[in-house]
Amino acid sequence: MNSVKPVHTREISFTPEDLRLCNAALKAVSRASNIEKDALAVSRLALVIIELRKRGVQDVEQLTSLAGEIFENPENDDSGD
């Protein structure tokens, strides 16, 4: 698995492509986790996905996989935040 870069600033702009990747991952993990109708859970998942994208995850499959792992097992999140 590729390493995820640390974020050194909160001032990051997302391009339309970034938003497309995040949305695709959000939909995929929401469906797989059966949380599509749970607004709070979807919001928490979105934060995970945004943080991963900020850290440099660019591949939608990797973004989906990592977000799913972190969302399902938050105690294993070693992001340091």
mmCIF file of N, CA and C in Angstrom:
data_model
loop_
_atom_site.group_PDB
_atom_site.id
_atom_site.type_symbol
_atom_site.label_atom_id
_atom_site.label_comp_id
_atom_site.label_asym_id
_atom_site.label_seq_id
_atom_site.Cartn_x
_atom_site.Cartn_y
_atom_site.Cartn_z
ATOM 1 N N MET A 1 0.849 -1.177 0.000
ATOM 2 C CA MET A 1 0.000 0.000 0.000
ATOM 3 C C MET A 1 0.890 1.233 0.000
ATOM 4 N N ASN A 2 0.507 2.255 -0.774
ATOM 5 C CA ASN A 2 1.272 3.486 -0.832
ATOM 6 C C ASN A 2 1.132 4.266 0.451
ATOM 7 N N SER A 3 2.179 4.978 0.784
ATOM 8 C CA SER A 3 2.174 5.809 1.979
ATOM 9 C C SER A 3 1.331 7.060 1.732
ATOM 10 N N VAL A 4 0.706 7.552 2.780
ATOM 11 C CA VAL A 4 -0.124 8.750 2.700
ATOM 12 C C VAL A 4 0.663 9.905 3.281
ATOM 13 N N LYS A 5 0.739 11.015 2.539
ATOM 14 C CA LYS A 5 1.517 12.173 2.973
ATOM 15 C C LYS A 5 0.798 12.928 4.087
ATOM 16 N N PRO A 6 1.553 13.467 5.055
ATOM 17 C CA PRO A 6 0.928 14.285 6.087
ATOM 18 C C PRO A 6 0.476 15.629 5.513
ATOM 19 N N VAL A 7 -0.526 16.204 6.103
ATOM 20 C CA VAL A 7 -1.031 17.506 5.683
ATOM 21 C C VAL A 7 -0.377 18.570 6.556
ATOM 22 N N HIS A 8 0.180 19.576 5.910
ATOM 23 C CA HIS A 8 0.845 20.637 6.661
ATOM 24 C C HIS A 8 0.049 21.930 6.686
ATOM 25 N N THR A 9 -1.062 21.942 5.989
ATOM 26 C CA THR A 9 -1.892 23.149 5.965
ATOM 27 C C THR A 9 -3.343 22.761 5.760
ATOM 28 N N ARG A 10 -4.224 23.580 6.258
ATOM 29 C CA ARG A 10 -5.661 23.359 6.060
ATOM 30 C C ARG A 10 -6.159 24.132 4.845
ATOM 31 N N GLU A 11 -5.293 24.944 4.244
ATOM 32 C CA GLU A 11 -5.659 25.756 3.090
ATOM 33 C C GLU A 11 -5.403 24.989 1.799
ATOM 34 N N ILE A 12 -6.272 24.049 1.490
ATOM 35 C CA ILE A 12 -6.127 23.254 0.283
ATOM 36 C C ILE A 12 -7.383 23.425 -0.552
ATOM 37 N N SER A 13 -7.203 23.775 -1.816
ATOM 38 C CA SER A 13 -8.338 23.913 -2.728
ATOM 39 C C SER A 13 -8.530 22.608 -3.479
ATOM 40 N N PHE A 14 -9.768 22.208 -3.615
ATOM 41 C CA PHE A 14 -10.084 21.005 -4.369
ATOM 42 C C PHE A 14 -10.542 21.396 -5.766
ATOM 43 N N THR A 15 -10.035 20.679 -6.737
ATOM 44 C CA THR A 15 -10.441 20.879 -8.123
ATOM 45 C C THR A 15 -11.736 20.098 -8.364
ATOM 46 N N PRO A 16 -12.396 20.336 -9.490
ATOM 47 C CA PRO A 16 -13.566 19.515 -9.821
ATOM 48 C C PRO A 16 -13.226 18.021 -9.863
ATOM 49 N N GLU A 17 -12.027 17.673 -10.318
ATOM 50 C CA GLU A 17 -11.614 16.268 -10.355
ATOM 51 C C GLU A 17 -11.482 15.712 -8.927
ATOM 52 N N ASP A 18 -10.935 16.510 -8.014
ATOM 53 C CA ASP A 18 -10.845 16.086 -6.614
ATOM 54 C C ASP A 18 -12.238 15.786 -6.060
ATOM 55 N N LEU A 19 -13.160 16.667 -6.336
ATOM 56 C CA LEU A 19 -14.529 16.495 -5.844
ATOM 57 C C LEU A 19 -15.184 15.266 -6.459
ATOM 58 N N ARG A 20 -14.909 15.000 -7.738
ATOM 59 C CA ARG A 20 -15.443 13.814 -8.398
ATOM 60 C C ARG A 20 -14.911 12.551 -7.729
ATOM 61 N N LEU A 21 -13.611 12.523 -7.450
ATOM 62 C CA LEU A 21 -13.006 11.365 -6.777
ATOM 63 C C LEU A 21 -13.601 11.162 -5.389
ATOM 64 N N CYS A 22 -13.710 12.240 -4.635
ATOM 65 C CA CYS A 22 -14.260 12.150 -3.277
ATOM 66 C C CYS A 22 -15.705 11.668 -3.312
ATOM 67 N N ASN A 23 -16.490 12.195 -4.239
ATOM 68 C CA ASN A 23 -17.893 11.803 -4.346
ATOM 69 C C ASN A 23 -18.029 10.334 -4.728
ATOM 70 N N ALA A 24 -17.199 9.876 -5.653
ATOM 71 C CA ALA A 24 -17.248 8.470 -6.068
ATOM 72 C C ALA A 24 -16.910 7.558 -4.884
ATOM 73 N N ALA A 25 -15.890 7.920 -4.125
ATOM 74 C CA ALA A 25 -15.509 7.121 -2.960
ATOM 75 C C ALA A 25 -16.601 7.168 -1.893
ATOM 76 N N LEU A 26 -17.184 8.337 -1.681
ATOM 77 C CA LEU A 26 -18.249 8.477 -0.684
ATOM 78 C C LEU A 26 -19.439 7.589 -1.030
ATOM 79 N N LYS A 27 -19.843 7.604 -2.282
ATOM 80 C CA LYS A 27 -20.968 6.761 -2.706
ATOM 81 C C LYS A 27 -20.647 5.284 -2.535
ATOM 82 N N ALA A 28 -19.450 4.885 -2.955
ATOM 83 C CA ALA A 28 -19.075 3.466 -2.893
ATOM 84 C C ALA A 28 -19.012 2.965 -1.450
ATOM 85 N N VAL A 29 -18.377 3.714 -0.579
ATOM 86 C CA VAL A 29 -18.240 3.264 0.817
ATOM 87 C C VAL A 29 -19.582 3.342 1.533
ATOM 88 N N SER A 30 -20.374 4.362 1.241
ATOM 89 C CA SER A 30 -21.700 4.487 1.860
ATOM 90 C C SER A 30 -22.572 3.283 1.530
ATOM 91 N N ARG A 31 -22.537 2.878 0.271
ATOM 92 C CA ARG A 31 -23.316 1.700 -0.147
ATOM 93 C C ARG A 31 -22.788 0.439 0.506
ATOM 94 N N ALA A 32 -21.470 0.264 0.459
ATOM 95 C CA ALA A 32 -20.859 -0.950 1.007
ATOM 96 C C ALA A 32 -21.075 -1.059 2.518
ATOM 97 N N SER A 33 -21.106 0.073 3.198
ATOM 98 C CA SER A 33 -21.288 0.092 4.656
ATOM 99 C C SER A 33 -22.754 0.202 5.054
ATOM 100 N N ASN A 34 -23.638 0.324 4.049
ATOM 101 C CA ASN A 34 -25.075 0.443 4.274
ATOM 102 C C ASN A 34 -25.428 1.618 5.198
ATOM 103 N N ILE A 35 -24.823 2.780 4.909
ATOM 104 C CA ILE A 35 -25.082 3.978 5.722
ATOM 105 C C ILE A 35 -25.677 5.113 4.884
ATOM 106 N N GLU A 36 -26.113 4.802 3.684
ATOM 107 C CA GLU A 36 -26.585 5.842 2.768
ATOM 108 C C GLU A 36 -27.654 6.752 3.358
ATOM 109 N N LYS A 37 -28.472 6.246 4.263
ATOM 110 C CA LYS A 37 -29.566 7.042 4.825
ATOM 111 C C LYS A 37 -29.246 7.593 6.211
ATOM 112 N N ASP A 38 -28.015 7.412 6.666
ATOM 113 C CA ASP A 38 -27.580 7.900 7.978
ATOM 114 C C ASP A 38 -26.711 9.137 7.761
ATOM 115 N N ALA A 39 -27.326 10.315 7.843
ATOM 116 C CA ALA A 39 -26.635 11.565 7.524
ATOM 117 C C ALA A 39 -25.386 11.779 8.375
ATOM 118 N N LEU A 40 -25.452 11.447 9.654
ATOM 119 C CA LEU A 40 -24.295 11.639 10.523
ATOM 120 C C LEU A 40 -23.143 10.724 10.108
ATOM 121 N N ALA A 41 -23.437 9.473 9.827
ATOM 122 C CA ALA A 41 -22.399 8.529 9.411
ATOM 123 C C ALA A 41 -21.801 8.942 8.068
ATOM 124 N N VAL A 42 -22.636 9.379 7.143
ATOM 125 C CA VAL A 42 -22.145 9.826 5.837
ATOM 126 C C VAL A 42 -21.257 11.055 6.006
ATOM 127 N N SER A 43 -21.623 11.952 6.903
ATOM 128 C CA SER A 43 -20.796 13.141 7.170
ATOM 129 C C SER A 43 -19.442 12.752 7.746
ATOM 130 N N ARG A 44 -19.436 11.802 8.670
ATOM 131 C CA ARG A 44 -18.166 11.326 9.246
ATOM 132 C C ARG A 44 -17.300 10.683 8.172
ATOM 133 N N LEU A 45 -17.916 9.896 7.321
ATOM 134 C CA LEU A 45 -17.191 9.261 6.229
ATOM 135 C C LEU A 45 -16.633 10.316 5.278
ATOM 136 N N ALA A 46 -17.404 11.327 4.967
ATOM 137 C CA ALA A 46 -16.935 12.392 4.077
ATOM 138 C C ALA A 46 -15.686 13.068 4.637
ATOM 139 N N LEU A 47 -15.646 13.281 5.939
ATOM 140 C CA LEU A 47 -14.463 13.876 6.555
ATOM 141 C C LEU A 47 -13.239 12.982 6.398
ATOM 142 N N VAL A 48 -13.427 11.693 6.540
ATOM 143 C CA VAL A 48 -12.325 10.741 6.337
ATOM 144 C C VAL A 48 -11.814 10.838 4.903
ATOM 145 N N ILE A 49 -12.726 10.847 3.959
ATOM 146 C CA ILE A 49 -12.355 10.896 2.542
ATOM 147 C C ILE A 49 -11.640 12.201 2.210
ATOM 148 N N ILE A 50 -12.142 13.296 2.700
ATOM 149 C CA ILE A 50 -11.513 14.602 2.449
ATOM 150 C C ILE A 50 -10.097 14.614 3.010
ATOM 151 N N GLU A 51 -9.915 14.099 4.208
ATOM 152 C CA GLU A 51 -8.588 14.072 4.821
ATOM 153 C C GLU A 51 -7.631 13.206 4.004
ATOM 154 N N LEU A 52 -8.095 12.059 3.540
ATOM 155 C CA LEU A 52 -7.245 11.200 2.707
ATOM 156 C C LEU A 52 -6.852 11.904 1.413
ATOM 157 N N ARG A 53 -7.799 12.589 0.795
ATOM 158 C CA ARG A 53 -7.500 13.319 -0.446
ATOM 159 C C ARG A 53 -6.489 14.422 -0.175
ATOM 160 N N LYS A 54 -6.644 15.132 0.932
ATOM 161 C CA LYS A 54 -5.689 16.180 1.307
ATOM 162 C C LYS A 54 -4.295 15.603 1.484
ATOM 163 N N ARG A 55 -4.235 14.371 1.937
ATOM 164 C CA ARG A 55 -2.946 13.718 2.189
ATOM 165 C C ARG A 55 -2.343 13.123 0.919
ATOM 166 N N GLY A 56 -3.020 13.279 -0.192
ATOM 167 C CA GLY A 56 -2.424 12.899 -1.458
ATOM 168 C C GLY A 56 -2.944 11.643 -2.112
ATOM 169 N N VAL A 57 -3.951 10.997 -1.544
ATOM 170 C CA VAL A 57 -4.517 9.808 -2.181
ATOM 171 C C VAL A 57 -5.279 10.275 -3.413
ATOM 172 N N GLN A 58 -4.847 9.804 -4.597
ATOM 173 C CA GLN A 58 -5.410 10.296 -5.855
ATOM 174 C C GLN A 58 -6.198 9.257 -6.630
ATOM 175 N N ASP A 59 -6.017 8.010 -6.337
ATOM 176 C CA ASP A 59 -6.687 6.932 -7.050
ATOM 177 C C ASP A 59 -8.014 6.622 -6.359
ATOM 178 N N VAL A 60 -9.107 6.594 -7.113
ATOM 179 C CA VAL A 60 -10.430 6.401 -6.523
ATOM 180 C C VAL A 60 -10.549 5.052 -5.826
ATOM 181 N N GLU A 61 -9.938 4.015 -6.385
ATOM 182 C CA GLU A 61 -9.999 2.703 -5.728
ATOM 183 C C GLU A 61 -9.259 2.720 -4.395
ATOM 184 N N GLN A 62 -8.090 3.350 -4.384
ATOM 185 C CA GLN A 62 -7.322 3.432 -3.143
ATOM 186 C C GLN A 62 -8.055 4.319 -2.132
ATOM 187 N N LEU A 63 -8.623 5.419 -2.598
ATOM 188 C CA LEU A 63 -9.377 6.313 -1.719
ATOM 189 C C LEU A 63 -10.559 5.576 -1.098
ATOM 190 N N THR A 64 -11.258 4.807 -1.912
ATOM 191 C CA THR A 64 -12.398 4.030 -1.433
ATOM 192 C C THR A 64 -11.960 2.979 -0.426
ATOM 193 N N SER A 65 -10.906 2.255 -0.749
ATOM 194 C CA SER A 65 -10.420 1.193 0.130
ATOM 195 C C SER A 65 -9.953 1.739 1.478
ATOM 196 N N LEU A 66 -9.115 2.767 1.438
ATOM 197 C CA LEU A 66 -8.599 3.348 2.687
ATOM 198 C C LEU A 66 -9.714 3.964 3.525
ATOM 199 N N ALA A 67 -10.618 4.682 2.861
ATOM 200 C CA ALA A 67 -11.721 5.310 3.598
ATOM 201 C C ALA A 67 -12.599 4.251 4.255
ATOM 202 N N GLY A 68 -12.876 3.175 3.532
ATOM 203 C CA GLY A 68 -13.673 2.089 4.096
ATOM 204 C C GLY A 68 -12.997 1.465 5.300
ATOM 205 N N GLU A 69 -11.692 1.221 5.195
ATOM 206 C CA GLU A 69 -10.943 0.638 6.312
ATOM 207 C C GLU A 69 -10.970 1.547 7.538
ATOM 208 N N ILE A 70 -10.690 2.821 7.331
ATOM 209 C CA ILE A 70 -10.658 3.772 8.448
ATOM 210 C C ILE A 70 -12.047 3.950 9.048
ATOM 211 N N PHE A 71 -13.062 4.047 8.199
ATOM 212 C CA PHE A 71 -14.425 4.242 8.689
ATOM 213 C C PHE A 71 -14.896 3.041 9.501
ATOM 214 N N GLU A 72 -14.600 1.846 9.017
ATOM 215 C CA GLU A 72 -15.042 0.637 9.706
ATOM 216 C C GLU A 72 -14.196 0.327 10.946
ATOM 217 N N ASN A 73 -12.946 0.786 10.962
ATOM 218 C CA ASN A 73 -12.017 0.502 12.067
ATOM 219 C C ASN A 73 -11.280 1.775 12.469
ATOM 220 N N PRO A 74 -11.977 2.760 13.041
ATOM 221 C CA PRO A 74 -11.340 4.049 13.342
ATOM 222 C C PRO A 74 -10.159 3.936 14.313
ATOM 223 N N GLU A 75 -10.139 2.887 15.129
ATOM 224 C CA GLU A 75 -9.029 2.730 16.070
ATOM 225 C C GLU A 75 -7.722 2.426 15.354
ATOM 226 N N ASN A 76 -7.785 2.005 14.088
ATOM 227 C CA ASN A 76 -6.598 1.698 13.309
ATOM 228 C C ASN A 76 -6.106 2.884 12.510
ATOM 229 N N ASP A 77 -6.761 4.041 12.631
ATOM 230 C CA ASP A 77 -6.361 5.242 11.894
ATOM 231 C C ASP A 77 -5.102 5.803 12.527
ATOM 232 N N ASP A 78 -3.990 5.726 11.785
ATOM 233 C CA ASP A 78 -2.719 6.211 12.315
ATOM 234 C C ASP A 78 -2.353 7.576 11.731
ATOM 235 N N SER A 79 -3.368 8.357 11.355
ATOM 236 C CA SER A 79 -3.105 9.651 10.739
ATOM 237 C C SER A 79 -2.539 10.671 11.698
ATOM 238 N N GLY A 80 -2.677 10.421 12.998
ATOM 239 C CA GLY A 80 -2.103 11.320 13.974
ATOM 240 C C GLY A 80 -2.925 12.537 14.273
ATOM 241 N N ASP A 81 -4.129 12.611 13.753
ATOM 242 C CA ASP A 81 -4.990 13.775 13.995
ATOM 243 C C ASP A 81 -5.827 13.582 15.223
#
